[in-house]
Coordinates of C-alpha atoms in Angstrom, one line a residue:
M1 CA -18.4 14.5 -10.0
T2 CA -19.4 14.7 -6.4
Q3 CA -20.6 11.8 -4.3
G4 CA -24.2 13.1 -4.3
E5 CA -24.2 13.4 -8.1
R6 CA -23.0 9.8 -8.4
N7 CA -25.9 8.7 -6.2
E8 CA -28.4 10.6 -8.4
D9 CA -27.4 8.6 -11.5
C10 CA -27.3 5.3 -9.7
E11 CA -29.7 2.4 -10.6
V12 CA -29.8 -1.1 -9.1
T13 CA -29.9 -4.1 -11.3
G14 CA -28.9 -6.8 -8.8
E15 CA -26.0 -8.0 -11.0
V16 CA -23.8 -4.8 -11.4
G17 CA -21.5 -2.7 -9.3
C18 CA -19.0 0.1 -9.7
H19 CA -16.4 -0.3 -6.9
S20 CA -13.3 -2.4 -7.5
W21 CA -13.1 -5.6 -5.4
G22 CA -9.4 -5.4 -5.9
L23 CA -9.2 -2.7 -3.3
G24 CA -11.6 -4.5 -0.9
L25 CA -15.0 -3.6 0.2
A26 CA -14.5 -0.1 1.7
A27 CA -16.8 1.1 4.4
W28 CA -18.6 3.6 2.2
P29 CA -21.1 6.0 4.0
E30 CA -24.6 4.8 3.7
E31 CA -26.5 7.2 1.4
R32 CA -30.0 7.2 0.0
C33 CA -31.1 7.9 -3.5
P34 CA -32.8 11.2 -4.1
P35 CA -36.5 11.3 -3.7
G36 CA -38.6 10.7 -6.8
R37 CA -36.0 8.4 -8.2
S38 CA -37.0 4.8 -8.9
V39 CA -34.8 2.0 -7.9
L40 CA -35.1 -1.0 -10.1
S41 CA -35.4 -4.6 -8.8
A42 CA -32.9 -7.4 -9.6
A43 CA -34.7 -8.0 -12.8
G44 CA -34.4 -4.4 -13.8
R45 CA -38.1 -3.8 -14.4
E46 CA -40.0 -3.6 -11.1
P47 CA -39.4 -0.6 -8.8
L48 CA -38.6 -1.7 -5.3
G49 CA -40.5 1.2 -3.7
S50 CA -39.7 4.7 -2.7
A51 CA -36.1 5.7 -3.4
G52 CA -36.0 7.6 -0.2
H53 CA -36.3 4.3 1.7
T54 CA -33.9 2.2 -0.5
W55 CA -30.2 2.0 -0.1
C56 CA -28.3 2.7 -3.3
P57 CA -25.0 0.8 -3.7
W58 CA -22.7 2.2 -6.4
W59 CA -20.6 -0.6 -7.9
T60 CA -20.7 -1.5 -11.5
D61 CA -21.0 -4.7 -13.6
E62 CA -17.4 -4.6 -14.8
S63 CA -15.8 -4.5 -11.4
D64 CA -18.1 -7.4 -10.2
A65 CA -16.9 -9.5 -13.2
E66 CA -13.3 -8.7 -12.4
A67 CA -13.8 -9.5 -8.8
S68 CA -15.4 -12.8 -9.7
M69 CA -12.5 -13.6 -12.0
A70 CA -10.0 -12.8 -9.2
V71 CA -11.8 -15.1 -6.8
I72 CA -12.1 -17.9 -9.3
S73 CA -8.4 -17.5 -10.2
L74 CA -7.5 -17.9 -6.5
V75 CA -9.7 -21.0 -6.1
F76 CA -8.4 -22.4 -9.3
L77 CA -4.7 -22.0 -8.3
A78 CA -5.4 -23.5 -4.9
V79 CA -7.3 -26.5 -6.3
M80 CA -4.8 -27.2 -9.1
Y81 CA -1.9 -27.0 -6.6
V82 CA -3.6 -29.7 -4.4
V83 CA -4.4 -31.8 -7.4
H84 CA -0.9 -31.7 -9.0
H85 CA 1.0 -32.2 -5.7
P86 CA -0.9 -34.8 -3.6
L87 CA 2.3 -36.5 -2.4
M88 CA 3.6 -33.6 -0.3
V89 CA 2.0 -35.1 2.8
S90 CA 4.1 -38.2 2.6
D91 CA 6.8 -39.3 0.2
R92 CA 5.6 -42.9 0.3
M93 CA 3.9 -44.0 -2.8
D94 CA 0.3 -45.1 -2.4
L95 CA -1.0 -46.5 -5.7
D96 CA -4.6 -46.0 -4.7
T97 CA -4.0 -42.4 -3.9
L98 CA -2.1 -41.9 -7.2
A99 CA -5.0 -43.3 -9.2
R100 CA -7.6 -41.3 -7.3
S101 CA -5.5 -38.1 -7.7
R102 CA -5.3 -38.6 -11.4
Q103 CA -9.0 -39.1 -11.7
L104 CA -9.6 -36.1 -9.5
E105 CA -7.3 -34.0 -11.7
K106 CA -9.2 -34.9 -14.9
R107 CA -12.6 -34.3 -13.2
M108 CA -11.5 -30.9 -11.8
S109 CA -10.1 -29.9 -15.2
E110 CA -13.5 -30.6 -16.8
E111 CA -15.3 -28.8 -14.0
M112 CA -13.1 -25.7 -14.3
R113 CA -13.6 -25.7 -18.1
Q114 CA -17.4 -25.8 -17.6
L115 CA -17.2 -23.0 -15.0
E116 CA -15.2 -20.8 -17.4
I117 CA -17.8 -21.4 -20.2
E118 CA -20.7 -20.7 -17.8
F119 CA -19.0 -17.5 -16.6
E120 CA -18.5 -16.2 -20.1
E121 CA -22.1 -16.9 -21.0
R122 CA -23.4 -15.1 -17.9
K123 CA -21.1 -12.1 -18.6
R124 CA -22.4 -11.8 -22.2
A125 CA -26.0 -12.2 -21.0
A126 CA -25.4 -9.4 -18.4
E127 CA -24.0 -7.1 -21.1
Q128 CA -26.9 -7.7 -23.4
K129 CA -29.4 -7.2 -20.6
Q130 CA -27.7 -3.9 -19.6
K131 CA -27.7 -2.6 -23.2
A132 CA -31.4 -3.5 -23.6
E133 CA -32.4 -1.7 -20.4
N134 CA -30.4 1.4 -21.4
F135 CA -32.0 1.3 -24.9
W136 CA -35.6 1.3 -23.5
R137 CA -34.8 4.1 -21.2
G138 CA -33.2 6.1 -24.0
D139 CA -29.9 6.2 -22.2
T140 CA -27.0 5.4 -24.5
S141 CA -24.2 6.7 -22.3
S142 CA -23.9 3.6 -20.3
D143 CA -23.2 1.5 -23.4
Q144 CA -19.7 2.9 -23.2
L145 CA -19.5 1.6 -19.6
V146 CA -20.6 -1.9 -20.6
L147 CA -18.3 -2.0 -23.6
G148 CA -15.3 -0.9 -21.7
K149 CA -15.6 2.8 -20.8
K150 CA -13.9 3.9 -24.0
D151 CA -14.4 7.7 -23.2
M152 CA -14.5 7.5 -19.4
G153 CA -10.7 7.1 -18.8
W154 CA -9.5 4.4 -16.3
P155 CA -12.2 2.1 -14.9
F156 CA -11.2 2.6 -11.3
Q157 CA -11.6 6.3 -10.5
A158 CA -12.8 7.1 -7.0
G159 CA -12.0 9.5 -4.3
G160 CA -9.7 11.7 -6.3
Q161 CA -7.3 8.9 -7.0
E162 CA -5.4 8.9 -10.3
G163 CA -6.8 6.3 -12.8
P164 CA -3.6 4.3 -13.5
L165 CA -2.6 4.2 -9.8
S166 CA -6.0 3.0 -8.7
W167 CA -6.0 0.3 -11.4
M168 CA -2.5 -0.9 -10.4
L169 CA -3.5 -1.1 -6.7
G170 CA -6.6 -3.0 -7.6
N171 CA -4.6 -5.7 -9.4
L172 CA -1.6 -5.7 -7.1
W173 CA -3.0 -8.6 -5.1
N174 CA -3.4 -10.8 -8.2
A175 CA 0.3 -10.1 -9.1
G176 CA 1.4 -10.8 -5.6
L177 CA -0.6 -14.1 -5.5
F178 CA 1.0 -15.3 -8.7
C179 CA 4.5 -14.4 -7.5
L180 CA 3.9 -16.2 -4.2
F181 CA 2.7 -19.3 -6.0
L182 CA 5.7 -19.2 -8.3
I183 CA 8.2 -18.9 -5.4
F184 CA 6.5 -21.6 -3.4
E185 CA 6.6 -24.0 -6.4
L186 CA 10.3 -23.4 -6.9
L187 CA 11.1 -24.0 -3.3
R188 CA 9.0 -27.2 -3.3
Q189 CA 10.9 -28.6 -6.3
N190 CA 14.2 -27.8 -4.6
M191 CA 13.1 -29.5 -1.3
Q192 CA 11.8 -32.5 -3.2
H193 CA 15.0 -33.2 -5.1
E194 CA 17.6 -32.5 -2.4
P195 CA 17.5 -36.0 -0.7
A196 CA 17.3 -39.2 -2.6
F197 CA 14.6 -40.3 -0.1
D198 CA 13.6 -39.1 3.3
S199 CA 11.4 -40.2 6.2
S200 CA 7.8 -39.1 6.6
S201 CA 7.5 -39.4 10.3
D202 CA 9.6 -38.9 13.5
E203 CA 9.2 -42.6 14.3
E204 CA 11.2 -43.6 11.2
E205 CA 13.9 -41.0 11.6
E206 CA 16.2 -43.7 12.9
E207 CA 15.3 -46.0 10.1
V208 CA 15.8 -43.8 7.1
R209 CA 18.5 -41.2 7.2
V210 CA 17.9 -38.1 5.1
V211 CA 21.4 -38.1 3.6
P212 CA 22.3 -37.9 -0.1
V213 CA 23.7 -41.2 -1.3
T214 CA 26.6 -39.5 -2.9
S215 CA 27.9 -38.6 0.6
Y216 CA 29.1 -42.1 1.1
N217 CA 32.7 -42.8 0.0
W218 CA 31.9 -46.2 -1.4
L219 CA 29.4 -44.7 -3.9
T220 CA 31.8 -42.1 -5.4
D221 CA 32.9 -42.3 -9.0
F222 CA 29.6 -43.9 -10.1
P223 CA 29.2 -44.6 -13.8
S224 CA 27.1 -42.3 -15.9
R225 CA 23.7 -43.1 -17.3
E226 CA 25.2 -43.6 -20.7
A227 CA 27.6 -46.3 -19.4
L228 CA 24.7 -48.0 -17.6
E229 CA 22.5 -47.9 -20.6
S230 CA 25.3 -49.3 -22.8
F231 CA 25.8 -52.2 -20.4
Y232 CA 22.1 -52.9 -20.2
K233 CA 21.7 -53.0 -23.9
H234 CA 24.6 -55.4 -24.6
S235 CA 24.4 -57.7 -21.5
V236 CA 20.7 -57.7 -20.6
Q237 CA 18.4 -56.5 -23.4
N238 CA 20.0 -58.7 -26.1
V239 CA 19.7 -61.9 -24.1
T240 CA 16.2 -61.2 -22.8
R241 CA 14.6 -59.8 -26.0
D242 CA 12.4 -62.9 -26.5
L243 CA 11.6 -63.5 -22.8
P244 CA 8.0 -62.0 -22.9
C245 CA 7.0 -64.2 -25.8
T246 CA 8.5 -67.3 -24.1
C247 CA 6.7 -66.5 -20.9
E248 CA 3.4 -66.3 -22.8
F249 CA 4.1 -69.6 -24.4
V250 CA 5.0 -71.3 -21.1
E251 CA 1.7 -70.2 -19.4
S252 CA -0.3 -71.3 -22.4
F253 CA 1.4 -74.7 -22.4
V254 CA 0.9 -75.2 -18.7
D255 CA -2.8 -74.2 -19.0
D256 CA -3.2 -76.9 -21.7
L257 CA -1.6 -79.5 -19.4
I258 CA -3.8 -78.5 -16.5
E259 CA -7.0 -78.7 -18.6
A260 CA -6.0 -82.2 -19.6
C261 CA -5.4 -83.1 -15.9
R262 CA -8.9 -81.9 -15.1
V263 CA -10.3 -84.2 -17.6
L264 CA -8.4 -87.1 -16.2
S265 CA -9.3 -86.4 -12.5
R266 CA -13.0 -85.5 -13.1
R267 CA -14.3 -88.7 -11.4
E268 CA -11.6 -88.9 -8.7
A269 CA -11.9 -87.7 -5.1
H270 CA -8.6 -85.8 -5.3
P271 CA -7.7 -82.1 -5.1
Q272 CA -8.8 -80.0 -8.0
L273 CA -6.4 -77.8 -10.0
E274 CA -7.0 -74.0 -10.3
D275 CA -5.7 -71.7 -13.1
C276 CA -1.9 -71.3 -13.0
L277 CA 0.0 -68.1 -12.3
G278 CA 3.5 -67.3 -13.5
I279 CA 5.8 -66.1 -10.7
G280 CA 9.5 -65.2 -10.4
A281 CA 11.9 -63.1 -12.3
A282 CA 10.9 -64.1 -15.8
F283 CA 7.2 -63.3 -15.3
E284 CA 7.9 -60.1 -13.3
K285 CA 10.1 -58.8 -16.2
W286 CA 13.3 -58.4 -14.3
G287 CA 14.9 -61.7 -15.5
T288 CA 18.5 -61.9 -16.6
L289 CA 20.5 -64.4 -18.6
H290 CA 20.1 -67.1 -15.9
E291 CA 16.3 -66.7 -15.8
T292 CA 15.8 -66.9 -19.6
Q293 CA 15.5 -70.7 -19.4
K294 CA 14.0 -71.2 -16.0
F295 CA 10.3 -70.6 -15.3
D296 CA 8.3 -71.0 -12.1
I297 CA 4.5 -71.6 -12.3
L298 CA 2.2 -71.6 -9.2
V299 CA -0.7 -74.1 -9.5
P300 CA -3.2 -73.6 -6.7
I301 CA -5.2 -76.7 -5.5
V302 CA -8.6 -76.8 -3.8
P303 CA -10.1 -79.7 -1.9
P304 CA -12.7 -82.0 -3.7
Q305 CA -16.4 -81.7 -3.0
G306 CA -17.3 -82.8 0.5
T307 CA -13.7 -82.1 1.8
M308 CA -12.1 -79.0 3.2
F309 CA -8.6 -77.8 3.9
V310 CA -7.9 -76.3 7.3
L311 CA -4.6 -74.4 7.5
E312 CA -2.7 -74.7 10.8
M313 CA 0.0 -72.0 10.8
R314 CA 3.2 -72.5 12.8
D315 CA 4.4 -69.9 15.3
P316 CA 6.6 -67.4 13.3
A317 CA 8.7 -67.0 16.5
L318 CA 10.2 -70.4 15.8
G319 CA 11.9 -69.0 12.8
R320 CA 10.0 -70.7 10.1
R321 CA 7.0 -69.3 8.3
C322 CA 5.1 -72.4 7.3
G323 CA 1.9 -74.3 8.1
C324 CA 0.1 -77.7 7.8
V325 CA -2.9 -78.5 5.7
L326 CA -5.5 -80.5 7.7
V327 CA -7.9 -82.5 5.6
E328 CA -11.4 -82.8 7.0
S329 CA -14.9 -83.6 5.8
E330 CA -17.0 -80.6 5.0
C331 CA -20.6 -80.1 6.1
V332 CA -22.8 -78.9 3.1
C333 CA -26.2 -79.1 4.9
K334 CA -27.0 -75.4 3.9
R335 CA -26.4 -76.2 0.3
E336 CA -28.4 -79.4 0.5
K337 CA -31.4 -77.5 1.9
L338 CA -31.1 -74.5 -0.5
L339 CA -30.2 -76.2 -3.8
G340 CA -30.6 -79.9 -3.2
D341 CA -27.9 -80.7 -5.7
V342 CA -25.6 -82.3 -3.1
L343 CA -25.9 -84.5 -0.1
C344 CA -24.1 -83.8 3.2
L345 CA -22.1 -86.9 3.9
V346 CA -21.1 -85.7 7.4
H347 CA -24.7 -85.9 8.8
H348 CA -26.1 -88.9 6.9
H349 CA -24.3 -91.6 8.8
R350 CA -26.8 -94.4 8.2
D351 CA -27.3 -94.4 4.5
H352 CA -24.1 -92.9 3.3
S353 CA -21.5 -93.9 5.9
A354 CA -19.8 -96.2 3.4
V355 CA -19.6 -93.4 0.8
L356 CA -18.2 -91.0 3.4
S357 CA -15.6 -93.5 4.6
K358 CA -14.5 -94.1 1.0
C359 CA -14.3 -90.5 0.1
S360 CA -12.3 -89.5 3.2
S361 CA -10.0 -92.5 3.1
S362 CA -9.3 -92.0 -0.6
I363 CA -7.6 -88.6 -0.3
K364 CA -6.1 -89.3 3.2
V365 CA -4.6 -92.6 2.2
A366 CA -3.2 -91.4 -1.1
L367 CA -2.0 -87.9 -0.2
C368 CA -1.9 -87.5 3.6
T369 CA 0.4 -88.4 6.5
G370 CA -2.1 -88.9 9.3
S371 CA -4.7 -86.2 8.6
H372 CA -2.4 -83.7 7.1
L373 CA -1.6 -83.2 3.4
D374 CA 1.8 -84.6 2.6
V375 CA 4.0 -82.5 0.3
C376 CA 5.9 -85.4 -1.3
K377 CA 2.8 -87.6 -1.8
T378 CA 0.8 -84.7 -3.3
V379 CA 3.7 -83.7 -5.6
Q380 CA 4.1 -87.3 -6.8
W381 CA 0.3 -87.6 -7.5
F382 CA 0.4 -84.4 -9.5
R383 CA 3.6 -85.5 -11.4
N384 CA 1.9 -88.8 -12.4
M385 CA -1.2 -86.9 -13.6
V386 CA 0.9 -84.4 -15.7
G387 CA 2.6 -87.4 -17.3
N388 CA -0.7 -88.9 -18.3
A389 CA -2.0 -85.5 -19.5
W390 CA 1.0 -85.1 -21.8
A391 CA -0.1 -88.1 -23.7
L392 CA -3.4 -86.2 -24.5
V393 CA -1.8 -83.0 -25.8
A394 CA 1.6 -84.2 -27.2
H395 CA 0.4 -84.1 -30.8
K396 CA 0.1 -80.3 -30.6
Y397 CA 3.8 -79.6 -29.9
D398 CA 7.1 -80.3 -31.7
F399 CA 9.3 -80.9 -28.7
Q400 CA 10.1 -83.7 -26.2
L401 CA 8.8 -83.5 -22.7
S402 CA 10.6 -85.2 -19.8
L403 CA 9.9 -85.0 -16.0
P404 CA 13.1 -84.9 -13.9
P405 CA 12.7 -86.3 -10.4
S406 CA 11.8 -83.9 -7.6
T407 CA 10.0 -84.3 -4.3
T408 CA 8.8 -80.7 -3.8
S409 CA 7.8 -79.6 -7.3
C410 CA 6.9 -81.0 -10.7
K411 CA 9.8 -80.2 -13.0
L412 CA 9.3 -80.2 -16.8
R413 CA 12.1 -80.1 -19.4
L414 CA 11.2 -79.2 -23.0
D415 CA 13.8 -80.2 -25.5
Y416 CA 13.6 -78.9 -29.1
R417 CA 15.2 -80.3 -32.2
S418 CA 17.5 -77.3 -32.4
G419 CA 19.1 -78.2 -29.1
R420 CA 17.3 -75.4 -27.2
F421 CA 15.5 -76.4 -24.0
L422 CA 13.3 -74.9 -21.4
S423 CA 13.0 -75.8 -17.7
I424 CA 9.6 -75.3 -16.0
R425 CA 8.9 -75.9 -12.4
L426 CA 5.3 -76.4 -11.3
V427 CA 4.8 -75.5 -7.6
L428 CA 1.6 -76.6 -5.9
G429 CA 0.0 -74.1 -3.5
V430 CA -2.9 -73.9 -1.1
Q431 CA -4.4 -70.4 -0.8
R432 CA -4.5 -68.7 2.6
E433 CA -7.9 -67.2 3.2
D434 CA -9.0 -64.7 0.5
T435 CA -5.4 -63.4 0.0
L436 CA -2.6 -64.0 -2.5
V437 CA -0.5 -65.7 0.2
Y438 CA -0.1 -69.4 -0.5
L439 CA 1.3 -72.4 1.3
V440 CA 3.5 -74.0 -1.4
S441 CA 5.2 -77.3 -1.9
Q442 CA 8.6 -75.8 -2.8
A443 CA 10.7 -74.7 0.2
P444 CA 13.6 -72.3 0.0
D445 CA 17.0 -74.0 -0.5
Q446 CA 18.3 -73.3 3.0
E447 CA 15.2 -74.6 4.9
Q448 CA 14.8 -78.2 5.9
L449 CA 11.1 -78.9 6.6
T450 CA 9.1 -82.1 7.3
S451 CA 6.9 -83.6 4.7
V452 CA 3.7 -82.1 6.2
D453 CA 5.1 -78.5 6.4
W454 CA 4.1 -76.2 3.6
P455 CA 6.2 -73.0 3.6
E456 CA 4.5 -69.6 3.0
S457 CA 5.0 -67.9 -0.3
F458 CA 4.5 -64.2 -1.0
A459 CA 5.4 -64.4 -4.7
A460 CA 1.9 -63.7 -6.0
C461 CA 1.6 -60.6 -3.8
E462 CA 4.9 -59.2 -5.0
H463 CA 4.0 -60.0 -8.6
L464 CA 0.8 -58.0 -8.2
F465 CA 2.7 -55.1 -6.6
L466 CA 5.2 -54.8 -9.4
K467 CA 2.4 -55.1 -11.9
L468 CA 0.6 -52.2 -10.3
V469 CA 3.7 -50.1 -10.3
G470 CA 4.2 -50.7 -14.0
R471 CA 0.6 -49.7 -14.6
F472 CA 0.6 -46.4 -12.7
A473 CA 4.3 -45.4 -13.3
P474 CA 5.2 -43.2 -16.2
E475 CA 6.3 -44.9 -19.4
N476 CA 9.9 -46.1 -19.7
T477 CA 10.8 -46.2 -16.0
C478 CA 14.1 -47.6 -14.8
H479 CA 13.1 -49.5 -11.6
L480 CA 13.3 -53.0 -13.2
K481 CA 16.3 -51.9 -15.2
C482 CA 18.2 -51.1 -12.0
L483 CA 17.5 -54.6 -10.7
Q484 CA 18.6 -56.3 -13.9
I485 CA 21.9 -54.4 -14.1
I486 CA 22.7 -55.3 -10.5
L487 CA 21.9 -59.0 -10.9
S488 CA 23.7 -59.2 -14.2
L489 CA 26.9 -57.8 -12.6
R490 CA 26.5 -60.1 -9.7
D491 CA 26.4 -63.1 -12.0
L492 CA 29.7 -62.0 -13.5
Q493 CA 31.6 -62.1 -10.3
S494 CA 33.0 -65.2 -8.6
L495 CA 32.2 -66.3 -5.0
P496 CA 34.6 -65.5 -2.2
Q497 CA 37.1 -68.2 -1.4
G498 CA 35.6 -71.0 0.6
A499 CA 32.0 -70.0 -0.1
S500 CA 29.6 -72.6 -1.6
R501 CA 26.7 -70.3 -2.4
P502 CA 26.2 -66.5 -2.3
V503 CA 24.7 -65.0 0.8
L504 CA 23.1 -62.0 -1.0
T505 CA 20.4 -63.4 -3.2
S506 CA 18.3 -61.8 -5.9
Y507 CA 15.4 -61.7 -3.4
H508 CA 17.4 -59.3 -1.2
F509 CA 18.0 -56.9 -4.0
K510 CA 14.4 -57.2 -5.1
T511 CA 13.2 -56.4 -1.5
A512 CA 15.4 -53.3 -1.4
L513 CA 13.9 -52.1 -4.7
M514 CA 10.3 -52.6 -3.6
H515 CA 10.9 -50.6 -0.4
L516 CA 12.3 -47.8 -2.5
L517 CA 9.3 -47.9 -4.8
L518 CA 7.2 -47.0 -1.8
R519 CA 9.5 -44.3 -0.5
L520 CA 10.1 -42.4 -3.7
P521 CA 7.5 -40.9 -6.0
L522 CA 7.1 -43.0 -9.2
T523 CA 8.0 -39.9 -11.2
D524 CA 11.5 -40.1 -9.8
W525 CA 12.1 -43.4 -11.6
Q526 CA 12.2 -42.0 -15.1
H527 CA 14.9 -43.4 -17.4
S528 CA 17.0 -40.2 -17.2
M529 CA 17.5 -40.9 -13.5
L530 CA 18.9 -44.4 -13.9
S531 CA 22.2 -43.6 -12.3
Q532 CA 20.7 -41.9 -9.2
R533 CA 18.2 -44.7 -8.6
L534 CA 20.8 -47.4 -9.0
Q535 CA 22.8 -45.6 -6.3
D536 CA 19.7 -45.5 -4.1
V537 CA 19.2 -49.3 -4.4
L538 CA 22.9 -50.0 -3.5
W539 CA 22.8 -47.5 -0.7
F540 CA 19.7 -49.1 0.8
L541 CA 21.1 -52.6 0.7
G542 CA 24.6 -51.4 1.9
R543 CA 23.0 -49.6 4.8
G544 CA 21.0 -52.8 5.6
L545 CA 24.3 -54.8 5.7
Q546 CA 25.9 -52.3 8.0
Q547 CA 22.9 -52.5 10.4
R548 CA 22.3 -56.2 9.7
S549 CA 18.7 -55.4 9.1
L550 CA 16.5 -55.7 6.0
H551 CA 12.8 -55.8 6.7
H552 CA 10.4 -58.1 4.8
F553 CA 8.4 -56.1 2.3
L554 CA 5.0 -57.5 3.1
I555 CA 5.1 -58.3 6.8
G556 CA 4.8 -55.4 9.2
N557 CA 4.8 -52.8 6.4
T558 CA 2.0 -50.4 7.3
F559 CA 2.6 -48.4 4.1
L560 CA 1.7 -51.3 1.8
P561 CA -1.1 -50.4 -0.6
L562 CA -4.5 -51.8 0.4
T563 CA -4.9 -53.2 -3.1
I564 CA -2.4 -55.9 -2.2
P565 CA -4.5 -58.7 -0.5
I566 CA -2.6 -60.0 2.5
P567 CA -3.8 -61.3 5.8
K568 CA -4.9 -58.5 8.2
T569 CA -2.4 -59.6 10.8
F570 CA 0.5 -58.9 8.5
R571 CA 0.1 -55.2 8.4
N572 CA 0.3 -54.8 12.2
A573 CA 2.8 -57.6 12.8
E574 CA 6.4 -57.1 13.9
P575 CA 8.7 -56.6 10.9
V576 CA 10.6 -59.7 9.8
N577 CA 14.4 -59.2 9.4
L578 CA 15.7 -61.0 6.3
F579 CA 19.2 -60.4 7.6
Q580 CA 18.6 -62.1 11.0
H581 CA 20.9 -65.0 10.0
L582 CA 23.7 -62.4 9.6
V583 CA 23.2 -61.3 13.2
L584 CA 23.6 -64.9 14.4
N585 CA 26.4 -65.8 12.0
P586 CA 29.3 -63.3 11.8
T587 CA 31.0 -65.4 9.1
A588 CA 28.0 -65.1 6.8
H589 CA 27.9 -61.4 7.4
S590 CA 31.6 -61.0 6.5
Q591 CA 30.9 -63.0 3.3
A592 CA 27.9 -60.8 2.5
V593 CA 29.9 -57.6 2.9
E594 CA 32.6 -59.0 0.7
E595 CA 30.1 -59.9 -2.0
F596 CA 28.7 -56.4 -1.8
H597 CA 32.1 -54.7 -2.2
H598 CA 32.8 -57.0 -5.2
L599 CA 29.5 -55.8 -6.7
L600 CA 30.5 -52.2 -6.1
T601 CA 33.8 -52.8 -7.8
Q602 CA 32.0 -54.3 -10.8
V603 CA 29.7 -51.3 -11.0
K604 CA 32.5 -48.7 -10.9
T605 CA 34.4 -50.6 -13.6
L606 CA 31.3 -51.0 -15.7
P607 CA 32.7 -50.3 -19.2
C608 CA 35.0 -53.3 -18.7
A609 CA 32.3 -55.6 -17.2
P610 CA 31.0 -57.0 -20.4
L611 CA 34.5 -57.8 -21.7
A612 CA 35.3 -59.5 -18.4
G613 CA 32.2 -61.6 -18.7
A614 CA 33.1 -62.7 -22.2
H615 CA 36.3 -64.4 -21.0

């Protein structure tokens, strides 16, 4: 068939075409339809005018559908690649980004499904429409074109090309696109699993070295995952099996005590108690044998009505992160004018000066040193209130409660008839702004503070971070298991000669783990990668000991998820070195290195570790 003959038989429907998009839109010569021939409109019924003045394209409905499918396949592959691999920009784990990417993946899948259904419906409608038009014109030859060109040979025949060759060329770009995508995916997986973790910026190249952890001599001959799992099952899992239920009971019991305290202090001008929060290893689910009987509970306090707490933070450059709680009278004139349910005692000096003086002196005399809240006095007041509250709720429980003496926390000891006992430590805290950072009554063991200094605590923030990791990570991850194995092995070893306490604490190992949780994708913490991730934690801490540098997880960490509420100044602050005392004290650094090497020895001889602990 000549080119002129093809134009004579051409009709325009607005939705069909005959040239393959797989070969591209060629610059075909512009030809007119023969005179006397009508050219149909997009609807297929109205003539557009004289055929001599109308351009007549000659592509068919089938090639248009295949071209649309090719374009949609390209867009689909591109969108799904972006959705499934959102972490290629940075290897640091942003929990907000992870949640949004998963929501986007579900939404895009639904949209693509709807597009496929809509495309099939439009294709069927176009076929029915074409057959109807051919029927009314009495032309049945085009039915074979619509139904697949059964008797017309290969669908792509033009310009003297062979049918099979033309069809292969038309679909060559689809095959090439698929191969390119497959090759790029394989390369991406290889690049992602080569290093244990790497840096995402040039500025951190000095901080995080892109070197496999197995290249270090002190991490050779590492135990297999089976050996680690066996140790975890016998030395950790068996002794912490009932820990979640115990934590739930402890929180319920403390809530009961606090509710009774609220009843007793309803008419007193003393601080009010907020809902408690379990903190520490037991409540963060990485507790070991030593944490199964010790539980820390944070009890926030707020000032009574008409009084406010003003936090005066110390300069962190002095080496201590703490602050003082200034007690002042609060102006409630706005509430007095709007609601009328209170009276501002600050600005009613004549009629209510006596009440104001009594309210202010009550809390300042009982709980303050000068105008600042005193830690020892506040803890003693709370301890006396808990003792009185126990008398109200003792009938509900079948154990004996005692309150061991303490000046910085309210300690509770629960003794059961079976001989079992639980130790609970209630720590008072004053919230800093609208964050989860608190000024608490319990200071770290190595710090000596005055009675009006309340040290900063980040336990609530860290608790929330680990909780979010557990929520968004795949099931049965090994991040907490790594920490439990390390701490259990550390508890089995003895201190170096002449040492009174270990230099490396559980908080140091926990900090190393949290840093790695931001550096590695959460999918890399699956249970099958327990051995590799345990090596990463030890490598990270060992490298910190070599450099005498371990940065605080919350202060100066610009990669911290925004869902963790901390003061704004923390994100842009200078990082705090938790190993600063090792820089100043070479003896402590030598002891820390010795403790670390003993830990590595325990890990490498892991199958013998439980037997050694039994003796």
